[in-house]
CSV table of C-alpha atoms in Angstrom, one decimal:
chain,number,residue,atom,x,y,z
A,979,MET,CA,83.6,-69.1,13.7
A,980,THR,CA,81.8,-68.1,16.8
A,981,GLU,CA,80.1,-64.7,17.2
A,982,THR,CA,81.7,-63.9,20.6
A,983,ALA,CA,85.3,-63.5,21.4
A,984,LEU,CA,86.8,-64.3,24.8
A,985,THR,CA,89.9,-62.8,26.4
A,986,VAL,CA,91.6,-63.5,29.7
A,987,GLN,CA,92.4,-60.5,31.9
A,988,GLN,CA,94.4,-60.3,35.1
A,989,THR,CA,92.4,-58.5,37.8
A,990,ALA,CA,94.9,-58.3,40.7
A,991,ARG,CA,98.5,-58.8,41.6
A,992,PRO,CA,99.2,-62.1,43.4
A,993,ASP,CA,101.1,-62.5,46.6
A,994,GLY,CA,102.6,-65.9,46.3
A,995,PHE,CA,100.8,-68.5,44.2
A,996,PRO,CA,98.1,-67.0,41.9
A,997,THR,CA,94.6,-68.4,42.0
A,998,ALA,CA,91.7,-68.4,39.6
A,999,ALA,CA,90.4,-65.3,41.4
A,1000,HIS,CA,93.3,-63.2,39.9
A,1001,PHE,CA,91.8,-63.7,36.4
A,1002,ARG,CA,88.5,-63.2,34.6
A,1003,PHE,CA,87.1,-64.0,31.1
A,1004,ALA,CA,85.8,-61.0,29.2
A,1005,GLU,CA,83.4,-61.4,26.3
A,1006,SER,CA,83.2,-59.0,23.3
A,1007,PRO,CA,82.1,-59.2,19.6
A,1008,VAL,CA,84.6,-60.9,17.3
A,1009,PRO,CA,86.8,-58.0,16.1
A,1010,GLU,CA,86.9,-56.8,12.5
A,1011,PRO,CA,90.3,-56.5,10.8
A,1012,ALA,CA,91.3,-53.1,9.6
A,1013,PRO,CA,93.1,-52.5,6.3
A,1014,GLY,CA,96.6,-54.0,6.5
A,1015,THR,CA,95.6,-56.5,9.2
A,1016,ALA,CA,94.0,-60.0,9.5
A,1017,LEU,CA,91.7,-61.7,12.0
A,1018,VAL,CA,93.2,-64.9,13.5
A,1019,GLU,CA,91.1,-67.5,15.2
A,1020,ASN,CA,93.4,-69.1,17.8
A,1021,LEU,CA,93.9,-72.9,17.9
A,1022,TRP,CA,96.7,-73.6,20.4
A,1023,TRP,CA,97.9,-71.6,23.4
A,1024,SER,CA,101.1,-71.9,25.4
A,1025,VAL,CA,101.1,-71.2,29.1
A,1026,ASP,CA,104.6,-70.6,30.4
A,1027,PRO,CA,106.5,-70.0,33.7
A,1028,TYR,CA,107.5,-66.5,32.6
A,1029,HIS,CA,103.8,-65.4,32.8
A,1030,ARG,CA,104.0,-65.7,36.6
A,1031,GLU,CA,106.9,-63.1,36.6
A,1032,MET,CA,104.9,-60.8,34.4
A,1033,MET,CA,101.9,-60.9,36.7
A,1034,ASP,CA,103.9,-59.0,39.3
A,1035,GLY,CA,103.9,-55.8,37.2
A,1036,ASP,CA,104.4,-56.3,33.5
A,1037,PHE,CA,100.9,-57.4,32.6
A,1038,ALA,CA,98.4,-54.5,32.8
A,1039,LEU,CA,95.4,-55.2,35.0
A,1040,ASN,CA,92.0,-55.6,33.4
A,1041,ALA,CA,93.5,-55.8,29.9
A,1042,PRO,CA,94.0,-58.8,27.6
A,1043,LEU,CA,97.1,-60.9,28.5
A,1044,GLU,CA,99.7,-61.9,26.0
A,1045,GLY,CA,101.2,-65.3,25.2
A,1046,ARG,CA,102.5,-67.6,22.5
A,1047,THR,CA,99.8,-68.8,20.2
A,1048,LEU,CA,99.0,-70.6,17.0
A,1049,GLY,CA,96.0,-69.6,15.0
A,1050,ARG,CA,94.4,-69.7,11.5
A,1051,VAL,CA,93.7,-66.5,9.5
A,1052,VAL,CA,89.9,-66.4,9.0
A,1053,ALA,CA,89.5,-62.9,7.5
A,1054,SER,CA,92.3,-60.9,5.9
A,1055,ARG,CA,92.7,-57.3,4.6
A,1056,THR,CA,96.3,-57.8,3.6
A,1057,PRO,CA,97.8,-60.0,0.9
A,1058,GLU,CA,100.7,-60.8,3.2
A,1059,LEU,CA,98.4,-62.9,5.4
A,1060,PRO,CA,96.1,-65.1,3.2
A,1061,GLU,CA,93.0,-66.7,4.7
A,1062,GLY,CA,93.6,-70.2,5.8
A,1063,GLU,CA,97.3,-69.6,6.7
A,1064,VAL,CA,98.4,-70.9,10.2
A,1065,VAL,CA,100.6,-68.4,12.0
A,1066,PHE,CA,102.4,-68.0,15.2
A,1067,HIS,CA,101.9,-64.7,17.2
A,1068,ARG,CA,101.9,-63.4,20.8
A,1069,HIS,CA,98.4,-62.1,21.1
A,1070,GLY,CA,97.4,-65.2,23.2
A,1071,TRP,CA,95.1,-65.8,26.1
A,1072,ARG,CA,92.2,-64.9,23.8
A,1073,THR,CA,90.1,-66.7,21.2
A,1074,HIS,CA,90.6,-64.2,18.4
A,1075,ALA,CA,93.2,-61.6,17.6
A,1076,VAL,CA,93.7,-58.9,14.9
A,1077,VAL,CA,97.3,-58.9,13.8
A,1078,ARG,CA,99.6,-57.1,11.5
A,1079,PRO,CA,102.0,-59.0,9.2
A,1080,ASP,CA,105.0,-57.8,11.3
A,1081,GLU,CA,103.4,-59.3,14.4
A,1082,VAL,CA,103.2,-62.9,13.2
A,1083,ARG,CA,105.5,-65.7,11.9
A,1084,ARG,CA,104.1,-67.9,9.2
A,1085,LEU,CA,104.8,-71.5,10.0
A,1086,PRO,CA,107.0,-73.5,7.7
A,1087,HIS,CA,105.4,-76.4,5.9
A,1088,HIS,CA,106.9,-79.6,7.4
A,1089,PRO,CA,104.5,-82.4,6.4
A,1090,GLY,CA,104.1,-84.9,9.2
A,1091,VAL,CA,105.0,-82.6,12.0
A,1092,PRO,CA,102.2,-82.0,14.5
A,1093,LEU,CA,101.0,-78.4,14.9
A,1094,SER,CA,101.6,-78.5,18.6
A,1095,ALA,CA,105.3,-79.0,18.1
A,1096,TYR,CA,105.6,-75.4,16.9
A,1097,LEU,CA,104.7,-74.2,20.4
A,1098,GLY,CA,106.9,-76.9,22.1
A,1099,VAL,CA,110.0,-78.6,20.9
A,1100,LEU,CA,110.1,-76.4,17.7
A,1101,GLY,CA,108.9,-73.2,19.5
A,1102,GLY,CA,110.3,-71.0,22.2
A,1103,THR,CA,110.5,-74.0,24.6
A,1104,GLY,CA,112.7,-76.1,22.3
A,1105,LEU,CA,114.7,-73.0,21.1
A,1106,THR,CA,115.5,-72.3,24.8
A,1107,ALA,CA,116.8,-75.8,25.3
A,1108,TYR,CA,118.7,-75.8,22.0
A,1109,VAL,CA,120.4,-72.4,22.5
A,1110,ALA,CA,121.3,-73.4,26.1
A,1111,LEU,CA,123.1,-76.5,25.1
A,1112,THR,CA,124.7,-75.4,21.8
A,1113,ARG,CA,125.4,-71.6,22.0
A,1114,ILE,CA,125.7,-71.0,25.7
A,1115,ALA,CA,127.1,-74.2,27.2
A,1116,GLN,CA,128.7,-75.4,24.0
A,1117,LEU,CA,128.0,-79.1,24.9
A,1118,ARG,CA,130.8,-81.4,23.9
A,1119,PRO,CA,130.3,-85.1,23.2
A,1120,GLY,CA,130.7,-87.1,26.4
A,1121,ASP,CA,129.8,-84.2,28.7
A,1122,ASP,CA,127.9,-85.3,31.8
A,1123,VAL,CA,124.8,-83.1,32.1
A,1124,PHE,CA,122.5,-82.2,35.0
A,1125,VAL,CA,119.1,-80.5,34.2
A,1126,SER,CA,116.9,-79.1,37.0
A,1127,GLY,CA,113.2,-79.0,36.4
A,1128,ALA,CA,113.8,-81.8,33.9
A,1129,ALA,CA,110.3,-83.0,33.5
A,1130,GLY,CA,109.0,-79.6,32.3
A,1131,GLY,CA,108.9,-78.4,28.7
A,1132,VAL,CA,112.5,-77.0,28.6
A,1133,GLY,CA,113.8,-79.8,30.7
A,1134,THR,CA,112.4,-82.7,28.5
A,1135,ALA,CA,113.6,-80.9,25.4
A,1136,ALA,CA,117.0,-80.3,26.9
A,1137,GLY,CA,117.3,-84.0,27.8
A,1138,ARG,CA,116.3,-85.2,24.4
A,1139,PHE,CA,118.6,-82.7,22.6
A,1140,ALA,CA,121.5,-83.4,24.9
A,1141,ARG,CA,121.2,-87.1,24.2
A,1142,LEU,CA,121.1,-86.5,20.4
A,1143,LEU,CA,124.1,-84.1,20.7
A,1144,GLY,CA,126.2,-86.9,22.3
A,1145,ALA,CA,126.0,-86.1,26.0
A,1146,GLY,CA,127.5,-88.6,28.4
A,1147,ARG,CA,125.7,-89.3,31.6
A,1148,LEU,CA,122.4,-87.4,31.8
A,1149,ILE,CA,120.8,-86.6,35.2
A,1150,GLY,CA,117.6,-84.8,35.9
A,1151,SER,CA,115.6,-83.5,38.9
A,1152,ALA,CA,111.8,-83.5,39.1
A,1153,GLY,CA,109.0,-82.9,41.6
A,1154,SER,CA,107.6,-86.5,41.9
A,1155,PRO,CA,108.7,-90.1,41.7
A,1156,GLU,CA,106.4,-90.5,38.7
A,1157,LYS,CA,108.1,-87.7,36.8
A,1158,ALA,CA,111.6,-89.0,37.7
A,1159,LYS,CA,110.5,-92.4,36.3
A,1160,TYR,CA,109.2,-90.8,33.1
A,1161,LEU,CA,112.6,-89.1,32.6
A,1162,THR,CA,114.5,-92.4,32.7
A,1163,GLU,CA,112.0,-94.5,30.9
A,1164,HIS,CA,110.9,-92.2,28.1
A,1165,VAL,CA,113.1,-89.1,27.7
A,1166,GLY,CA,116.6,-90.7,27.9
A,1167,TYR,CA,117.9,-89.6,31.3
A,1168,ASP,CA,120.3,-92.1,32.9
A,1169,ALA,CA,119.3,-91.1,36.4
A,1170,ALA,CA,116.6,-88.8,37.9
A,1171,PHE,CA,115.5,-88.0,41.4
A,1172,ASP,CA,112.6,-86.4,43.2
A,1173,TYR,CA,114.1,-83.3,44.9
A,1174,HIS,CA,111.6,-83.8,47.8
A,1175,ASP,CA,113.6,-86.9,48.9
A,1176,GLY,CA,116.4,-85.0,50.6
A,1177,PRO,CA,119.0,-82.3,50.2
A,1178,VAL,CA,119.6,-81.8,46.5
A,1179,SER,CA,123.4,-81.9,47.0
A,1180,ALA,CA,123.2,-85.4,48.4
A,1181,LEU,CA,120.7,-86.6,45.7
A,1182,LEU,CA,122.9,-85.2,43.0
A,1183,ALA,CA,126.1,-86.7,44.5
A,1184,GLU,CA,124.3,-90.1,44.5
A,1185,ALA,CA,123.2,-89.8,40.9
A,1186,ALA,CA,126.5,-88.3,39.6
A,1187,PRO,CA,129.2,-89.6,42.0
A,1188,ASP,CA,132.0,-88.5,39.6
A,1189,GLY,CA,130.6,-85.0,39.1
A,1190,ILE,CA,129.1,-83.2,36.1
A,1191,ASP,CA,130.4,-81.0,33.3
A,1192,LEU,CA,127.3,-78.9,32.5
A,1193,PHE,CA,124.2,-77.7,34.4
A,1194,VAL,CA,121.1,-76.5,32.7
A,1195,ASP,CA,119.2,-74.7,35.4
A,1196,ASN,CA,115.5,-74.0,35.3
A,1197,VAL,CA,115.0,-73.8,39.1
A,1198,GLY,CA,117.8,-71.9,40.9
A,1199,GLY,CA,117.9,-72.1,44.7
A,1200,ASP,CA,119.4,-75.2,46.2
A,1201,HIS,CA,119.7,-76.9,42.8
A,1202,LEU,CA,122.1,-74.2,41.7
A,1203,GLY,CA,124.1,-74.5,44.9
A,1204,ALA,CA,124.3,-78.3,44.6
A,1205,ALA,CA,125.4,-78.1,40.9
A,1206,ILE,CA,128.2,-75.7,41.5
A,1207,GLY,CA,129.6,-78.1,44.1
A,1208,ALA,CA,129.3,-81.0,41.7
A,1209,LEU,CA,130.8,-79.3,38.6
A,1210,ARG,CA,134.2,-80.4,37.5
A,1211,GLU,CA,137.0,-78.1,36.3
A,1212,ARG,CA,135.9,-75.7,33.6
A,1213,GLY,CA,132.3,-76.7,34.2
A,1214,ARG,CA,129.4,-74.6,32.8
A,1215,VAL,CA,126.1,-73.4,34.2
A,1216,VAL,CA,123.4,-72.2,31.9
A,1217,ARG,CA,120.7,-70.2,33.8
A,1218,VAL,CA,117.4,-70.6,32.0
A,1219,GLY,CA,114.9,-69.8,34.8
A,1220,THR,CA,114.3,-69.6,38.5
A,1221,ILE,CA,111.1,-71.5,39.1
A,1222,SER,CA,111.9,-71.8,42.8
A,1223,GLN,CA,111.4,-68.0,43.2
A,1224,TYR,CA,108.5,-67.2,40.9
A,1225,ASN,CA,105.9,-67.6,43.7
A,1226,GLY,CA,108.2,-66.6,46.6
A,1227,PRO,CA,110.5,-63.7,45.6
A,1228,ALA,CA,111.7,-63.5,49.2
A,1229,ALA,CA,113.2,-67.0,49.0
A,1230,PRO,CA,116.6,-67.3,50.7
A,1231,PRO,CA,119.7,-66.7,48.6
A,1232,VAL,CA,121.6,-69.5,46.9
A,1233,VAL,CA,124.3,-70.9,49.2
A,1234,PHE,CA,127.4,-72.3,47.6
A,1235,ASN,CA,131.2,-72.2,48.0
A,1236,HIS,CA,132.1,-69.1,45.9
A,1237,ALA,CA,135.7,-70.3,45.8
A,1238,ASP,CA,134.6,-73.1,43.6
A,1239,VAL,CA,133.8,-70.7,40.8
A,1240,VAL,CA,137.4,-69.5,40.8
A,1241,GLU,CA,139.3,-72.6,41.7
A,1242,LYS,CA,137.4,-74.8,39.2
A,1243,SER,CA,137.3,-72.1,36.5
A,1244,LEU,CA,133.5,-72.3,36.3
A,1245,ARG,CA,131.4,-70.3,33.9
A,1246,ILE,CA,127.9,-69.2,34.8
A,1247,GLU,CA,125.8,-67.5,32.1
A,1248,GLY,CA,122.2,-66.7,31.6
A,1249,PHE,CA,120.3,-65.7,28.5
A,1250,LEU,CA,116.9,-64.7,27.1
A,1251,VAL,CA,115.8,-66.8,24.1
A,1252,SER,CA,114.5,-63.5,22.5
A,1253,GLY,CA,118.1,-62.7,21.8
A,1254,HIS,CA,118.6,-65.8,19.7
A,1255,ARG,CA,115.8,-65.8,17.2
A,1256,ASP,CA,118.4,-66.3,14.5
A,1257,ALA,CA,118.8,-69.9,15.7
A,1258,GLN,CA,115.2,-70.8,14.7
A,1259,GLU,CA,116.1,-72.2,11.3
A,1260,GLU,CA,119.0,-74.0,12.9
A,1261,LEU,CA,116.6,-75.6,15.3
A,1262,TYR,CA,114.3,-76.7,12.5
A,1263,ASP,CA,117.3,-78.3,10.6
A,1264,PHE,CA,118.3,-80.2,13.8
A,1265,ALA,CA,114.9,-81.3,15.1
A,1266,VAL,CA,112.5,-81.7,12.2
A,1267,PRO,CA,114.2,-84.6,10.5
A,1268,ARG,CA,114.5,-86.4,13.8
A,1269,LEU,CA,110.8,-85.8,14.6
A,1270,LEU,CA,109.9,-87.3,11.2
A,1271,THR,CA,112.0,-90.4,11.8
A,1272,GLY,CA,110.9,-90.8,15.4
A,1273,GLU,CA,114.4,-90.3,16.8
A,1274,LEU,CA,112.9,-87.2,18.6
A,1275,SER,CA,109.5,-87.4,20.4
A,1276,LEU,CA,107.2,-84.8,21.8
A,1277,ASP,CA,106.6,-84.5,25.6
A,1278,GLU,CA,103.3,-82.8,26.0
A,1279,THR,CA,100.4,-82.3,28.5
A,1280,VAL,CA,97.4,-81.1,26.5
A,1281,VAL,CA,94.4,-79.4,28.1
A,1282,ASP,CA,91.3,-79.1,25.9
A,1283,GLY,CA,89.2,-76.0,25.8
A,1284,PHE,CA,90.1,-72.3,25.9
A,1285,ASP,CA,87.9,-72.0,29.0
A,1286,ARG,CA,90.5,-74.1,30.9
A,1287,ILE,CA,93.5,-71.9,30.1
A,1288,VAL,CA,93.7,-70.4,33.6
A,1289,GLU,CA,93.4,-73.9,35.0
A,1290,ALA,CA,96.2,-75.1,32.8
A,1291,PHE,CA,98.4,-72.2,33.9
A,1292,LEU,CA,97.9,-72.8,37.6
A,1293,LEU,CA,98.4,-76.6,37.0
A,1294,MET,CA,101.8,-75.8,35.4
A,1295,LEU,CA,102.9,-73.5,38.2
A,1296,ARG,CA,102.2,-76.3,40.7
A,1297,GLY,CA,104.1,-78.9,38.6
A,1298,GLY,CA,101.1,-80.8,37.4
A,1299,ASN,CA,102.4,-81.2,33.8
A,1300,THR,CA,104.9,-83.5,32.3
A,1301,GLY,CA,106.7,-81.9,29.2
A,1302,LYS,CA,105.3,-78.8,27.5
A,1303,ILE,CA,101.8,-77.9,28.7
A,1304,LEU,CA,99.5,-76.6,25.9
A,1305,VAL,CA,95.8,-75.6,25.6
A,1306,ARG,CA,94.0,-76.8,22.6
A,1307,LYS,CA,90.8,-75.3,21.1
A,1308,GLY,CA,87.9,-77.5,22.1
């Protein structure tokens, strides 16, 4: 264990895309755990789109940031957190954290499952996709599904889960030809398009000429408008995120035919995954056996070294990742 701890702090509020100048690394001695707590040395960090929203006011300036993290207990003053145990917690964006038992989740022991999966397809990312498809949209076998932002962490998980759940035609949008190709060649999408190639409504109509039953939306904006037009009767929209507005809150409103919602009896519903933690074991039951057999694969972009966590975050915001982006201890 090193003698110095590092934390990442936000130093200013961004206007548009953040830059490295909005962050700083702060050094301090490795903290000592108090009675009833344990010291965790972090091993894996998740950088997520929601961090960009929190930079506008939720994160305190000049204070350690938070985020999803996996770490190993290296010093403990509570029997509930034995040394050597690997735990999930939210004191991320730092190399070390002192945690209470009620602030962590001990990872289940699934031999053969990579540790990174617990921040990706088995973590909040996978849980978001699973809840969107099963609890919110209630996907039915044969449903034709469109996923926006399909090459990201939630989008790749949603595609793989939808295929395993019996979806019919699976269509995705992505931000480059390479990502669109990855979706069809590796993830299981039947069709995928680069949304830079033209109006999304036209691209979607070409990929799904007979319409869609379900839309998993990570983007908002013109993707949402196009999907509402393409949905069949009693179609469903699951709102997961609004990536198109994270760095430009003054973006124009979504344009669509509001009569479609009534005349086609559409349902539009958003959710926060924090309200569905009770689905975690259900996700394990669904995904772990398929990971072990190879029926389900991981889609990851891994950046090595905590000193590159800001770089990884900015890369993700600009669409430089395919699948879930993670930072691994160097």
